[in-house]
């Protein structure tokens, strides 16, 4: 089968979803008001609340929610064949992710830019809020730890990408200064920055002296450096320390100084990267060598785990955290929410779609695919590498040499992952401050104290426990909980939007139906994991860490749902704020 058909059908679905469905939701359901004074104007402080043009904010929002997850999830999920992954990415984006990301943004804007965790208090109750904040805290902690591991490993594996990623930081600060202090436009400087980055990538790919190869500096992979650490482990440790120092600074700076301009550059990276890959696809038109449905015996059932595995490739609770955490504080006009929120989800769907195509076309034969995807564990460990190789192959369709293409793709992945990392640390700071405020612990409401807690706990999770993927992979001990926790978070966010819409007397089915679907699939998957895999019951081995935390999350979610049902069916709900 020609893979171009997948791209054409997927794009048509996305275009119809944005052009017609999102407009109907914006006008008839969310009823966006162009005259509403958004929190960015109401609480403007030049640090977190900053009115921002929709194109710039879309760049921040999209690159924050994209990260590496919409690439890794679909690249793994094709283990069950390309068709289930293709259907969920396209339809899930239009009918679930779009209304979720869009809805959480609107809900937060109508509530002073507060996070979905805080809004839970108003819509359901205080107990539900505390439980929800706990789930969110676990989720962002996992994201911080695992994304730091991913970036550090990419720096070790692709040293030619490091120079460009480092150059982006001073370039972004320069752009932020030029735009907000000198009132210059952002588009041209951003394109110049991108050209400098990719120029450096091309040079570094061909000139070894420009590659910041710490493993080489430490005497090679097998050389013992200190503390019994090999050259690879020592390089990894150094990159983790550098990353943690970076995210501390990045997440405490005013958003206009680094976050917004860097994300704007990254949004152009996305456009350029997607253009390269889709143009390469048009010229190359590779055959799909993976099966539509993997009929081979599988060790893990696709139903319901497909939806948990793809996660951010379609709907993701983390998107709601970004919408209600940082994006809602920067929205200039309420009517921009459709462009930022829904189109952000569509952008992620487009990225997930090309990830599927890159992976299912990279193998020469079906037998090669089956060998690489012989088990779910093999698919999980090789998914990102398969995408980078598949993307590099597509790029050769427009005559970009494979080695340079691999460097550029790795830069894009690192840039997105770094954006997600410092946005996630910033979100964790907000949540810790909210908990400090809730329990009257004033020190936690200080931005630097809360950020220190976030960075230190994330670094500790990366480095201290012995993880399954070697030194520094402690975050992966909790990672099996990510998919289900993330989807449960999305379900609760859809529940909040549904309650809000019902109290406004509007049609809440647009969020209620996907909420039921997401809850059904995710609770099923989580019960299966907690009870039959981690509890020691039956053939599964006891895993106290996952069983304990997973069981607690499961209980909390059931509790939130029960309280929400009461709040949902209440005839005389308690008074709610004017903004609601």
Coordinates of N, CA and C in Angstrom, one line a residue, residues 79-80 294 296-306 309 374-377 380 528-529 533:
X79 N 2.8 -1.7 16.9 CA 3.0 -3.1 17.2 C 1.8 -3.9 16.9
X80 N 0.6 -3.3 17.1 CA -0.7 -4.0 16.8 C -1.1 -3.8 15.4
X294 N -1.8 -6.6 13.1 CA -0.8 -7.6 13.4 C -1.4 -8.9 13.9
X296 N -0.1 -11.7 14.3 CA 0.8 -12.6 15.0 C 0.5 -12.7 16.5
X297 N 0.8 -13.8 17.1 CA 0.5 -13.9 18.5 C 1.1 -12.7 19.3
X298 N 0.4 -12.0 20.1 CA 1.0 -10.9 20.8 C 0.9 -11.1 22.3
X299 N 2.0 -10.6 23.0 CA 2.0 -10.8 24.4 C 1.2 -9.8 25.2
X300 N 0.8 -8.7 24.5 CA -0.1 -7.7 25.2 C -1.2 -7.4 24.3
X301 N -2.5 -7.4 24.8 CA -3.7 -7.2 24.0 C -3.8 -5.7 23.6
X302 N -4.2 -5.4 22.4 CA -4.4 -4.0 21.9 C -5.6 -3.4 22.6
X303 N -6.5 -4.1 23.1 CA -7.7 -3.6 23.7 C -7.7 -3.8 25.2
X304 N -7.5 -2.8 26.0 CA -7.6 -1.4 25.8 C -6.3 -0.7 25.7
X305 N -5.2 -1.4 25.7 CA -3.9 -0.8 25.9 C -3.4 0.1 24.7
X306 N -4.0 -0.1 23.5 CA -3.7 0.8 22.4 C -3.9 2.3 22.7
X309 N -1.3 3.5 25.2 CA 0.0 3.6 24.6 C 0.2 4.9 23.7
X374 N 8.9 -7.8 17.6 CA 8.6 -9.2 18.0 C 7.8 -9.3 19.3
X375 N 7.9 -8.3 20.1 CA 7.2 -8.3 21.4 C 6.9 -6.8 21.8
X376 N 6.0 -6.6 22.7 CA 5.7 -5.3 23.1 C 6.9 -4.6 23.8
X377 N 7.7 -5.4 24.5 CA 8.9 -4.8 25.1 C 9.9 -4.3 24.0
X380 N 8.6 -1.2 22.6 CA 8.8 0.0 23.5 C 10.2 0.5 23.5
X528 N -6.7 -3.7 35.1 CA -5.9 -4.9 34.6 C -4.5 -4.9 35.1
X529 N -3.9 -3.7 35.0 CA -2.5 -3.6 35.4 C -2.3 -3.7 36.9
X533 N -1.4 -7.5 37.1 CA 0.1 -7.4 36.8 C 0.9 -7.1 38.0

